[in-house]
Amino acid sequence: MSSRICSALSARRFLPPAGAFFLKQRHNGLPTGPRLPTLRAMSNQNQPIHIIGGGLAGSEAAWQISRAGVPVVLHEMRPVRATEAHQSDQLAELVCSNSFRSDDATSNAVGLLHQEMRRMGSLIMGCADRHQVPAGGALAVDREGFAQAVTAALEAEDLIQIAREEIQGTPPSDWKSVIIATGPLTSTGLATAIGSLTGEAELSFFDAIAPIVHRDSINMDKAWFQSRYDKAGPGGTGADYINCPLSKEEYEGFIDALIAGEKTTFKEWEHVPYFDGCLPIEVMAERGRETLRHGPLKPVGLTNPHTPGVKPYAVIQLRQDNALGTLYNMVGFQTKLKHGEQARVFRTIPGLEGAEFARLGGLHRNTFLNSPKVLDPFLRLKAEPRLRFAGQITGCEGYVESAAIGLLTGRWAAAESRGAPISHPPVTTALGALLNHITGGHIETVNPGPPSFQPMNVNFGLFPPMELAPKSETGKRLRSPEKAAAKKHAMTDRARADLEAWLTGAVAQAAE
Ligand SMILES: Cc1cc2nc3c(=O)[nH]c(=O)nc-3n(C[C@H](O)[C@H](O)[C@H](O)COP(=O)(O)OP(=O)(O)OC[C@H]3O[C@@H](n4cnc5c(N)ncnc54)[C@H](O)[C@@H]3O)c2cc1C
């Protein structure tokens, strides 16, 4: 075992008698979910799976693995070594808000994700439900009660060993199956080792996020499709961007709003650098009123077909963001404006008055991989497949999403250890849609600025659109907002049915 590990593991052995794995576990009223049947041929079953990082993802992965009857060592560096944001030594600590966001499984994508995770016996969701505090339609938790419950549940599992130690470099070569779930604040030694395995350009330490808009919320009576100078470029059509025009008066008002808008401040420890090519839009506006008009908002090479005789004073461009074509990002709009301000200011742009944002902009300290490039479809590092990644480091965003990816990777690692087949959840489910974003659902761009793959919360823009427009019970075509609500209901119904079919199929496959 590597000398880089700060504290020694106990000499506990991982050889419980065959078939005894399930009997030894204590349930404590916590979720169990559908379990995989015990396999006769358990290829690596006596070898523990090593998880690095006991946050939201690592804790969920450990739970899923132990519930499948496979031993786990969970390596968590706190309290031996602190992060800049965590305050305690508890596993699954929530570093900021205490909210898991909407719990509405019929018309909200994160609510649907909650439901799917509950269905799959999620520890994180089980503890969140048990420590819920009143928060309207949201699922908010008593943060200490929640983290203590997760910690106690994991400590009570005989198949889980918790090692309080920092892993400071490449995990030892005798660890045959490893899940790295060290999150946005991965410690430096490990991050350096990961960077050397992936190539430094494929590991980011900051995100620089431009807002993303649902395509069907853009008013195309004002906006239009066109690439600058109608250039088709590689894979393009010459009409790849959505353009929103600004008159001189609108441009001046927009600059004033950007400068006056309330901004978030960096935490002292974040040290977020401003790179050339991805300055926050309001910083560019502060540098000179014309800067944006000569930068990302330049009006050249574009003709507004709605008013062909009037040259726009400035043009805001949106570029397709996902392969499904349901999401568009605002080009050059990385920003530190507060979320409420972003929605208010950006909805003053002609064509975006009714914009629904799948994601608002931001700049944060955040360690994450260029996952579509360096990970395989089951989140194993292509360069070293014994290493699998989970949680926010894979390019999802948020507590629930991180735990969801931990749930999947835990199940995959356990199934591999048992010699059982592994498969993806359908892309029509919240789990599958989120996974698809990480493994390659976005559109790669070669433009200067931040890398095109950026972290994302789960949202309906990641789901394949419904082929048929939903109709009312009497068979009539619906109008907005009933149409939008019916579409969400139809998508979540489809997700539930497809998840069930997948889970039933996966269990049947494993039993063969
Ligand atoms: C300041 C801040 C505020 C945030 N606010 C919110 C919010 O309000 N809502 C929201 O949904 N999301 C928020 N996030 C995002 C949030 O961190 C993630 O969504 C979530 O916690 C990520 O889960 P994770 O399991 O991937 O990482 P984490 O939960 O961060 O867990 C990673 C764990 O790995 C450990 N670790 C790191 N390096 C090593 C190592 N080398 N060896 C051993 N252990 C190691 C850490 O101590 C930590 O316990 C915030 C993030 C930050 C940084």
Coordinates of C-alpha atoms and ligand atoms in Angstrom, one line a residue:
M1 CA 0.0 0.0 0.0
S2 CA 1.3 3.5 -0.9
S3 CA 3.3 5.5 1.6
R4 CA 1.4 8.5 0.4
I5 CA -1.6 7.5 2.4
C6 CA -1.4 9.4 5.7
S7 CA -3.0 7.0 8.1
A8 CA -2.8 3.2 8.1
L9 CA -5.9 1.1 7.5
S10 CA -6.9 -1.2 10.2
A11 CA -6.0 -4.9 9.7
R12 CA -9.7 -5.8 9.4
R13 CA -10.2 -8.4 6.7
F14 CA -12.8 -8.5 4.0
L15 CA -13.6 -12.2 4.0
P16 CA -17.0 -12.7 5.5
P17 CA -18.4 -16.2 4.8
A18 CA -20.0 -16.6 1.4
G19 CA -23.7 -15.6 1.5
A20 CA -23.3 -13.8 4.8
F21 CA -23.0 -10.3 3.4
F22 CA -26.7 -9.5 3.5
L23 CA -27.4 -11.1 6.8
K24 CA -24.8 -9.0 8.7
Q25 CA -26.1 -5.6 7.6
R26 CA -28.3 -3.5 9.9
H27 CA -31.2 -1.8 8.4
N28 CA -32.1 0.9 10.9
G29 CA -35.2 1.8 8.8
L30 CA -33.0 3.1 6.0
P31 CA -33.8 2.5 2.3
T32 CA -33.0 -0.8 0.7
G33 CA -34.2 -0.5 -2.8
P34 CA -34.2 -3.3 -5.3
R35 CA -31.2 -5.5 -4.7
L36 CA -29.2 -7.5 -7.1
P37 CA -29.4 -11.2 -6.5
T38 CA -26.4 -13.0 -5.1
L39 CA -24.2 -14.4 -7.8
R40 CA -22.5 -17.8 -7.5
A41 CA -19.4 -16.6 -9.4
M42 CA -18.2 -13.6 -7.5
S43 CA -15.1 -12.6 -9.4
N44 CA -13.5 -9.9 -7.2
Q45 CA -15.9 -10.0 -4.4
N46 CA -13.4 -10.3 -1.6
Q47 CA -11.4 -7.3 -2.9
P48 CA -12.8 -4.1 -1.4
I49 CA -13.8 -1.2 -3.7
H50 CA -12.0 1.9 -2.6
I51 CA -13.8 5.2 -2.6
I52 CA -11.9 8.4 -2.2
G53 CA -14.1 11.2 -0.8
G54 CA -16.9 10.8 1.7
G55 CA -19.1 13.6 0.4
L56 CA -22.5 13.3 -1.2
A57 CA -21.3 11.1 -4.1
G58 CA -18.9 9.0 -2.1
S59 CA -21.3 8.3 0.7
E60 CA -24.0 7.2 -1.7
A61 CA -21.6 5.0 -3.7
A62 CA -20.4 3.3 -0.5
W63 CA -24.0 2.6 0.6
Q64 CA -25.0 1.1 -2.8
I65 CA -21.8 -1.1 -2.9
S66 CA -22.4 -2.5 0.6
R67 CA -26.1 -3.1 -0.1
A68 CA -24.9 -5.2 -3.1
G69 CA -22.8 -7.3 -0.7
V70 CA -19.4 -6.0 -1.7
P71 CA -16.9 -4.6 0.8
V72 CA -15.8 -1.0 0.6
V73 CA -13.1 1.2 2.1
L74 CA -14.2 4.9 2.2
H75 CA -11.3 7.2 2.4
E76 CA -12.3 10.7 3.7
M77 CA -9.6 13.2 4.5
R78 CA -11.6 15.3 7.0
P79 CA -10.8 15.9 9.9
V80 CA -7.1 15.0 9.2
R81 CA -7.2 17.6 6.5
A82 CA -9.8 20.3 6.0
T83 CA -11.3 21.8 2.8
E84 CA -11.9 25.5 2.5
A85 CA -15.7 25.0 2.7
H86 CA -16.5 22.1 4.9
Q87 CA -16.9 22.8 8.6
S88 CA -17.2 19.4 10.2
D89 CA -15.9 15.8 10.1
Q90 CA -19.3 14.4 9.1
L91 CA -19.7 12.5 5.9
A92 CA -22.0 14.1 3.2
E93 CA -21.7 17.5 4.7
L94 CA -23.8 20.2 2.9
V95 CA -21.3 23.1 2.4
C96 CA -23.8 25.8 1.7
S97 CA -27.6 25.8 1.3
N98 CA -29.6 23.1 3.1
S99 CA -32.0 22.6 0.2
F100 CA -32.2 19.7 -2.2
R101 CA -34.5 22.0 -4.4
S102 CA -37.9 21.0 -5.7
D103 CA -39.5 17.8 -4.6
D104 CA -42.1 17.8 -7.3
A105 CA -41.6 14.6 -9.3
T106 CA -44.3 15.4 -11.9
S107 CA -43.1 18.8 -13.2
N108 CA -39.6 19.4 -12.0
A109 CA -36.5 17.5 -13.2
V110 CA -34.7 17.5 -9.8
G111 CA -37.9 16.4 -8.1
L112 CA -38.0 13.5 -10.6
L113 CA -34.4 12.7 -9.8
H114 CA -35.3 12.5 -6.1
Q115 CA -38.0 10.0 -6.9
E116 CA -35.7 7.9 -9.1
M117 CA -33.1 7.8 -6.3
R118 CA -35.6 6.9 -3.7
R119 CA -36.8 4.1 -6.0
M120 CA -33.2 2.8 -6.1
G121 CA -32.7 2.8 -2.3
S122 CA -30.7 6.0 -2.0
L123 CA -29.1 6.6 1.4
I124 CA -28.9 10.3 0.7
M125 CA -32.6 10.6 -0.1
G126 CA -33.6 8.4 2.8
C127 CA -31.7 10.5 5.3
A128 CA -32.9 13.7 3.6
D129 CA -36.5 12.6 4.0
R130 CA -36.0 11.6 7.6
H131 CA -34.4 15.1 8.4
Q132 CA -36.7 17.2 6.3
V133 CA -37.5 20.8 7.6
P134 CA -40.5 22.8 6.2
A135 CA -39.6 24.5 2.9
G136 CA -42.8 24.7 0.8
G137 CA -42.4 22.6 -2.3
A138 CA -38.7 22.1 -1.8
L139 CA -36.9 19.4 0.1
A140 CA -34.8 21.1 2.7
V141 CA -33.0 19.3 5.6
D142 CA -31.7 19.9 9.0
R143 CA -28.1 19.9 7.8
E144 CA -26.5 18.5 11.0
G145 CA -29.1 15.9 11.5
F146 CA -28.8 14.9 7.9
A147 CA -25.0 14.5 7.8
Q148 CA -25.0 12.7 11.2
A149 CA -27.6 10.2 9.9
V150 CA -25.5 9.5 6.7
T151 CA -22.4 9.1 8.8
A152 CA -24.1 6.8 11.4
A153 CA -25.7 4.7 8.6
L154 CA -22.3 4.1 6.9
E155 CA -20.5 3.5 10.2
A156 CA -23.1 0.8 11.0
E157 CA -22.6 -1.2 7.9
D158 CA -20.2 -4.1 8.5
L159 CA -19.0 -4.1 4.9
I160 CA -17.9 -0.5 5.0
Q161 CA -14.7 0.6 6.5
I162 CA -14.1 4.3 6.9
A163 CA -10.5 5.5 6.8
R164 CA -9.9 9.1 7.8
E165 CA -7.0 9.9 5.5
E166 CA -6.0 12.0 2.6
I167 CA -5.1 10.2 -0.6
Q168 CA -2.3 12.4 -1.9
G169 CA -1.4 10.9 -5.3
T170 CA -2.4 8.2 -7.7
P171 CA -4.2 5.4 -5.8
P172 CA -2.0 2.4 -5.1
S173 CA -1.8 -0.1 -8.0
D174 CA -3.1 -2.9 -5.8
W175 CA -6.5 -1.1 -5.5
K176 CA -8.2 -2.8 -8.4
S177 CA -11.4 -0.8 -8.3
V178 CA -11.4 2.8 -7.2
I179 CA -14.1 5.5 -7.2
I180 CA -12.8 9.1 -7.0
A181 CA -15.5 11.3 -5.5
T182 CA -13.4 14.1 -4.1
G183 CA -15.7 16.9 -5.4
P184 CA -15.1 20.5 -6.3
L185 CA -12.4 21.0 -3.7
T186 CA -10.3 17.9 -4.4
S187 CA -7.0 18.3 -2.5
T188 CA -4.0 19.4 -4.4
G189 CA -1.9 16.3 -4.3
L190 CA -4.6 14.1 -5.8
A191 CA -5.7 16.8 -8.3
T192 CA -2.1 16.9 -9.6
A193 CA -2.0 13.1 -9.9
I194 CA -5.4 13.2 -11.8
G195 CA -4.1 16.0 -14.0
S196 CA -1.1 13.9 -15.0
L197 CA -3.2 10.9 -15.9
T198 CA -5.7 13.0 -18.0
G199 CA -3.4 15.7 -19.3
E200 CA -3.6 19.0 -17.5
A201 CA -5.8 20.6 -20.1
E202 CA -8.6 18.1 -19.3
L203 CA -8.9 19.0 -15.6
S204 CA -10.3 22.4 -14.7
F205 CA -10.0 24.2 -11.4
F206 CA -12.6 26.9 -12.1
D207 CA -15.9 26.9 -14.0
A208 CA -16.8 29.8 -16.2
I209 CA -20.4 29.4 -16.9
A210 CA -22.6 31.3 -19.4
P211 CA -26.4 31.0 -18.9
I212 CA -28.2 28.3 -20.9
V213 CA -31.7 28.9 -22.3
H214 CA -34.4 26.4 -23.2
R215 CA -34.7 26.7 -27.0
D216 CA -38.5 26.6 -27.0
S217 CA -38.7 29.7 -24.7
I218 CA -36.9 32.0 -27.2
N219 CA -39.2 34.3 -29.2
M220 CA -38.2 33.6 -32.8
D221 CA -40.5 36.5 -34.0
K222 CA -37.7 38.7 -32.8
A223 CA -34.6 36.4 -32.9
W224 CA -33.4 34.6 -35.9
F225 CA -31.1 31.7 -36.9
Q226 CA -27.8 32.7 -38.7
S227 CA -24.1 32.2 -38.5
R228 CA -21.9 35.2 -38.9
Y229 CA -21.4 35.7 -42.7
D230 CA -23.5 32.6 -43.1
K231 CA -20.3 30.5 -42.6
A232 CA -21.1 26.8 -42.4
G233 CA -17.9 25.7 -40.7
P234 CA -17.3 22.1 -39.7
G235 CA -20.6 20.4 -39.1
G236 CA -22.6 23.6 -39.4
T237 CA -25.3 24.8 -41.7
G238 CA -24.6 28.5 -42.0
A239 CA -27.5 29.2 -39.7
D240 CA -26.3 27.7 -36.4
Y241 CA -26.7 30.6 -34.0
I242 CA -29.8 32.2 -32.6
N243 CA -29.3 36.0 -32.8
C244 CA -31.0 38.6 -30.7
P245 CA -30.8 42.2 -31.9
L246 CA -30.3 45.4 -29.8
S247 CA -30.9 49.0 -31.0
K248 CA -28.5 51.7 -29.7
E249 CA -31.0 52.7 -27.0
E250 CA -31.4 49.0 -25.9
Y251 CA -27.6 48.5 -25.9
E252 CA -27.0 51.5 -23.7
G253 CA -29.7 50.4 -21.3
F254 CA -28.2 46.9 -21.2
I255 CA -24.7 48.2 -20.4
D256 CA -26.1 50.3 -17.6
A257 CA -28.0 47.3 -16.2
L258 CA -24.8 45.1 -16.3
I259 CA -22.7 47.7 -14.5
A260 CA -25.4 48.5 -11.9
G261 CA -26.5 44.8 -11.4
E262 CA -25.7 43.2 -8.0
K263 CA -22.8 40.8 -8.2
T264 CA -21.7 37.8 -6.1
T265 CA -18.3 38.1 -4.5
F266 CA -15.6 35.5 -4.6
K267 CA -14.9 33.7 -1.3
E268 CA -11.5 34.7 0.0
W269 CA -10.0 31.3 -0.7
E270 CA -11.3 30.9 -4.2
H271 CA -8.6 33.0 -6.0
V272 CA -10.5 32.7 -9.3
P273 CA -8.4 34.2 -12.0
Y274 CA -9.9 36.1 -14.9
F275 CA -8.6 34.5 -18.1
D276 CA -8.4 36.4 -21.4
G277 CA -11.2 35.2 -23.5
C278 CA -13.6 34.5 -20.6
L279 CA -13.9 37.7 -18.7
P280 CA -17.2 38.2 -16.9
I281 CA -19.5 40.1 -19.2
E282 CA -20.0 42.9 -16.6
V283 CA -16.2 43.3 -16.2
M284 CA -16.0 43.8 -20.0
A285 CA -18.8 46.4 -19.8
E286 CA -17.0 48.2 -17.0
R287 CA -13.8 48.4 -19.1
G288 CA -15.6 50.6 -21.7
R289 CA -19.1 51.0 -23.0
E290 CA -18.1 49.9 -26.5
T291 CA -16.1 46.9 -25.4
L292 CA -18.9 44.4 -25.8
R293 CA -20.0 45.8 -29.2
H294 CA -16.5 45.1 -30.4
G295 CA -16.4 41.7 -28.7
P296 CA -19.1 39.0 -28.2
L297 CA -21.9 41.4 -29.2
K298 CA -20.5 42.7 -32.4
P299 CA -23.2 43.1 -35.0
V300 CA -21.2 42.3 -38.1
G301 CA -22.0 39.6 -40.7
L302 CA -25.6 39.3 -39.6
T303 CA -28.9 40.5 -41.1
N304 CA -32.1 40.6 -39.2
P305 CA -34.7 39.0 -41.5
H306 CA -37.6 40.6 -39.4
T307 CA -36.3 44.1 -40.3
P308 CA -33.7 43.6 -43.2
G309 CA -33.4 47.3 -43.7
V310 CA -32.3 48.1 -40.1
K311 CA -28.8 47.2 -39.0
P312 CA -28.8 46.1 -35.4
Y313 CA -26.5 48.1 -33.1
A314 CA -25.4 45.0 -31.3
V315 CA -26.3 41.3 -31.5
I316 CA -26.4 38.7 -28.7
Q317 CA -25.7 35.2 -30.0
L318 CA -26.8 31.9 -28.6
R319 CA -25.1 28.7 -29.6
Q320 CA -26.5 25.2 -29.5
D321 CA -25.4 23.5 -26.3
N322 CA -26.6 19.9 -26.4
A323 CA -26.8 17.3 -29.1
L324 CA -30.6 17.2 -28.7
G325 CA -30.8 20.9 -29.8
T326 CA -33.1 21.8 -26.8
L327 CA -30.6 24.1 -25.1
Y328 CA -28.7 27.2 -26.2
N329 CA -25.9 29.0 -24.3
M330 CA -25.4 32.8 -24.4
V331 CA -22.0 33.2 -26.1
G332 CA -19.5 35.1 -24.0
F333 CA -22.0 35.7 -21.1
Q334 CA -20.0 34.1 -18.2
T335 CA -20.9 36.4 -15.3
K336 CA -20.8 37.1 -11.6
L337 CA -24.2 38.8 -11.5
K338 CA -26.5 37.4 -8.9
H339 CA -28.9 34.8 -10.3
G340 CA -32.0 37.0 -9.8
E341 CA -30.2 39.9 -11.5
Q342 CA -29.2 37.7 -14.4
A343 CA -32.8 36.6 -15.1
R344 CA -34.0 40.2 -14.8
V345 CA -31.4 41.8 -17.0
F346 CA -31.2 39.1 -19.6
R347 CA -34.9 39.0 -20.1
T348 CA -34.7 42.6 -21.3
I349 CA -33.0 41.3 -24.4
P350 CA -35.3 41.3 -27.4
G351 CA -36.3 37.6 -28.0
L352 CA -35.4 36.5 -24.5
E353 CA -38.4 38.2 -22.7
G354 CA -39.8 34.8 -21.8
A355 CA -36.5 33.0 -21.5
E356 CA -36.5 29.9 -19.3
F357 CA -33.0 29.3 -18.0
A358 CA -31.7 25.8 -17.7
R359 CA -28.7 27.2 -16.0
L360 CA -27.6 30.7 -14.9
G361 CA -24.1 31.9 -15.3
G362 CA -21.3 31.9 -12.7
L363 CA -17.6 31.6 -12.0
H364 CA -16.5 29.4 -9.2
R365 CA -13.6 27.4 -7.8
N366 CA -14.5 23.9 -9.1
T367 CA -12.4 20.9 -9.9
F368 CA -13.9 19.0 -12.8
L369 CA -12.8 16.7 -15.7
N370 CA -13.5 17.1 -19.4
S371 CA -15.5 13.9 -18.9
P372 CA -16.8 13.5 -22.4
K373 CA -13.2 13.2 -23.5
V374 CA -11.4 11.4 -20.7
L375 CA -14.1 9.0 -19.3
D376 CA -15.7 6.0 -20.9
P377 CA -19.5 5.6 -20.9
F378 CA -19.4 4.1 -17.4
L379 CA -17.3 6.9 -16.0
R380 CA -14.0 5.0 -15.9
L381 CA -10.9 6.8 -16.8
K382 CA -10.0 5.7 -20.4
A383 CA -6.3 5.9 -19.5
E384 CA -6.7 3.8 -16.4
P385 CA -10.1 2.0 -16.2
R386 CA -9.6 0.8 -12.6
L387 CA -10.3 4.4 -11.7
R388 CA -13.9 5.6 -11.9
F389 CA -15.1 9.1 -11.1
A390 CA -18.3 10.2 -9.3
G391 CA -20.0 13.3 -8.1
Q392 CA -19.3 16.9 -9.0
I393 CA -15.8 16.2 -10.4
T394 CA -17.5 14.5 -13.4
G395 CA -19.2 17.7 -14.4
C396 CA -22.6 17.5 -12.7
E397 CA -23.6 20.3 -10.4
G398 CA -25.4 20.2 -7.0
Y399 CA -25.9 18.0 -4.0
V400 CA -28.6 15.8 -5.5
E401 CA -26.9 15.3 -8.9
S402 CA -23.6 14.5 -7.2
A403 CA -25.3 11.9 -5.1
A404 CA -27.1 10.5 -8.1
I405 CA -23.9 9.9 -10.0
G406 CA -22.5 8.3 -6.8
L407 CA -25.4 6.0 -6.8
L408 CA -24.8 4.9 -10.4
T409 CA -21.1 4.4 -10.0
G410 CA -21.5 2.5 -6.8
R411 CA -23.9 0.1 -8.5
W412 CA -21.7 -0.3 -11.5
A413 CA -18.5 -0.9 -9.4
A414 CA -20.4 -3.5 -7.3
A415 CA -21.8 -5.2 -10.3
E416 CA -18.4 -5.4 -11.9
S417 CA -17.0 -6.9 -8.7
R418 CA -19.7 -9.5 -8.7
G419 CA -19.1 -10.3 -12.4
A420 CA -22.6 -9.0 -13.3
P421 CA -23.4 -7.0 -16.4
I422 CA -23.8 -3.2 -16.2
S423 CA -25.9 -0.9 -18.2
H424 CA -27.0 2.7 -18.5
P425 CA -30.3 4.1 -17.3
P426 CA -32.4 5.2 -20.3
V427 CA -31.7 8.8 -21.4
T428 CA -35.4 9.5 -20.9
T429 CA -34.9 9.2 -17.1
A430 CA -33.5 11.9 -15.0
L431 CA -30.5 9.7 -14.1
G432 CA -29.9 8.9 -17.7
A433 CA -30.3 12.4 -19.0
L434 CA -27.8 13.7 -16.4
L435 CA -25.4 10.9 -17.2
N436 CA -25.7 11.7 -20.9
H437 CA -24.7 15.3 -20.3
I438 CA -21.5 14.0 -18.6
T439 CA -20.6 11.4 -21.1
G440 CA -21.2 13.5 -24.3
G441 CA -24.6 15.0 -24.7
H442 CA -23.1 18.5 -25.1
I443 CA -21.7 20.1 -28.3
E444 CA -18.0 20.5 -28.4
T445 CA -16.8 23.9 -29.6
V446 CA -13.4 25.1 -30.6
N447 CA -13.9 28.8 -29.9
P448 CA -11.5 30.6 -27.6
G449 CA -12.5 31.0 -23.9
P450 CA -13.6 28.4 -21.3
P451 CA -13.8 24.7 -22.3
S452 CA -17.1 23.9 -23.9
F453 CA -18.0 21.2 -21.4
Q454 CA -19.2 22.9 -18.2
P455 CA -21.0 21.5 -15.1
M456 CA -24.8 21.3 -15.2
N457 CA -27.7 20.7 -12.9
V458 CA -30.4 18.2 -14.1
N459 CA -33.1 20.0 -16.2
F460 CA -35.7 19.1 -18.8
G461 CA -33.5 20.4 -21.6
L462 CA -31.3 17.4 -21.1
F463 CA -34.1 15.0 -21.9
P464 CA -35.1 13.9 -25.4
P465 CA -38.1 16.0 -26.4
M466 CA -41.5 14.2 -26.6
E467 CA -42.3 13.2 -30.1
L468 CA -46.0 14.0 -29.8
A469 CA -47.3 17.4 -28.5
P470 CA -49.4 16.6 -25.4
K471 CA -53.1 17.1 -25.8
S472 CA -55.9 17.8 -23.3
E473 CA -58.2 15.0 -22.0
T474 CA -60.7 16.0 -24.7
G475 CA -58.0 15.6 -27.4
K476 CA -57.6 19.3 -28.1
R477 CA -54.2 21.0 -28.7
L478 CA -53.0 22.8 -25.5
R479 CA -51.8 26.4 -25.2
S480 CA -49.0 27.7 -23.0
P481 CA -48.6 27.5 -20.0
E482 CA -50.9 24.4 -19.9
K483 CA -48.8 23.0 -22.8
A484 CA -45.6 23.4 -20.8
A485 CA -47.1 21.7 -17.8
A486 CA -48.5 18.9 -19.8
K487 CA -45.2 18.4 -21.5
K488 CA -43.4 18.0 -18.2
H489 CA -46.1 15.6 -16.9
A490 CA -45.7 13.5 -20.1
M491 CA -41.9 13.5 -19.7
T492 CA -41.9 12.5 -16.1
D493 CA -44.5 9.7 -16.8
R494 CA -42.2 8.4 -19.6
A495 CA -39.2 8.6 -17.2
R496 CA -41.0 6.6 -14.5
A497 CA -42.1 3.9 -17.0
D498 CA -38.6 3.7 -18.6
L499 CA -36.8 3.5 -15.2
E500 CA -39.1 0.7 -14.1
A501 CA -38.4 -1.3 -17.3
W502 CA -34.7 -0.7 -16.9
L503 CA -34.6 -1.7 -13.3
T504 CA -36.6 -4.9 -13.9
G505 CA -34.4 -5.7 -16.9
A506 CA -31.2 -5.1 -15.0
V507 CA -32.2 -7.4 -12.1
A508 CA -33.3 -10.1 -14.5
Q509 CA -30.0 -9.8 -16.4
A510 CA -28.0 -10.1 -13.2
A511 CA -29.9 -13.2 -12.1
E512 CA -29.2 -15.1 -15.4
Ligands
LIG1 C1 -18.5 26.8 -1.6 C2 -19.5 25.9 -2.3 C3 -20.9 26.0 -2.1 C4 -21.8 25.2 -2.7 N1 -23.1 25.4 -2.5 C5 -24.0 24.5 -3.0 C6 -25.4 24.6 -2.8 O1 -25.8 25.5 -2.1 N2 -26.2 23.7 -3.3 C7 -25.8 22.6 -4.0 O2 -26.6 21.8 -4.5 N3 -24.5 22.5 -4.3 C8 -23.6 23.4 -3.8 N4 -22.2 23.2 -4.1 C9 -21.8 22.2 -4.9 C10 -21.5 21.0 -3.9 O3 -20.3 21.0 -3.4 C11 -21.6 19.8 -4.6 O4 -22.8 19.8 -5.3 C12 -21.6 18.5 -3.8 O5 -21.2 18.7 -2.4 C13 -20.6 17.7 -4.5 O6 -20.6 16.4 -4.0 P1 -19.3 15.5 -4.1 O7 -19.6 14.3 -3.4 O8 -18.9 15.5 -5.5 O9 -18.2 16.4 -3.4 P2 -18.2 16.8 -1.8 O10 -19.5 16.7 -1.2 O11 -17.4 18.1 -1.8 O12 -17.3 15.6 -1.2 C14 -15.9 15.4 -1.5 C15 -15.2 14.9 -0.3 O13 -13.9 14.5 -0.7 C16 -13.0 14.8 0.3 N5 -11.7 14.8 -0.3 C17 -11.2 15.8 -1.1 N6 -9.9 15.4 -1.5 C18 -9.6 14.3 -0.9 C19 -8.5 13.4 -0.9 N7 -7.4 13.6 -1.6 N8 -8.5 12.3 -0.1 C20 -9.6 12.0 0.7 N9 -10.7 12.8 0.7 C21 -10.7 13.9 -0.1 C22 -13.6 16.1 0.9 O14 -13.1 16.3 2.2 C23 -15.1 15.9 0.8 O15 -15.6 15.3 2.0 C24 -21.3 24.1 -3.5 C25 -19.9 23.9 -3.6 C26 -19.0 24.8 -3.0 C27 -17.5 24.5 -3.2

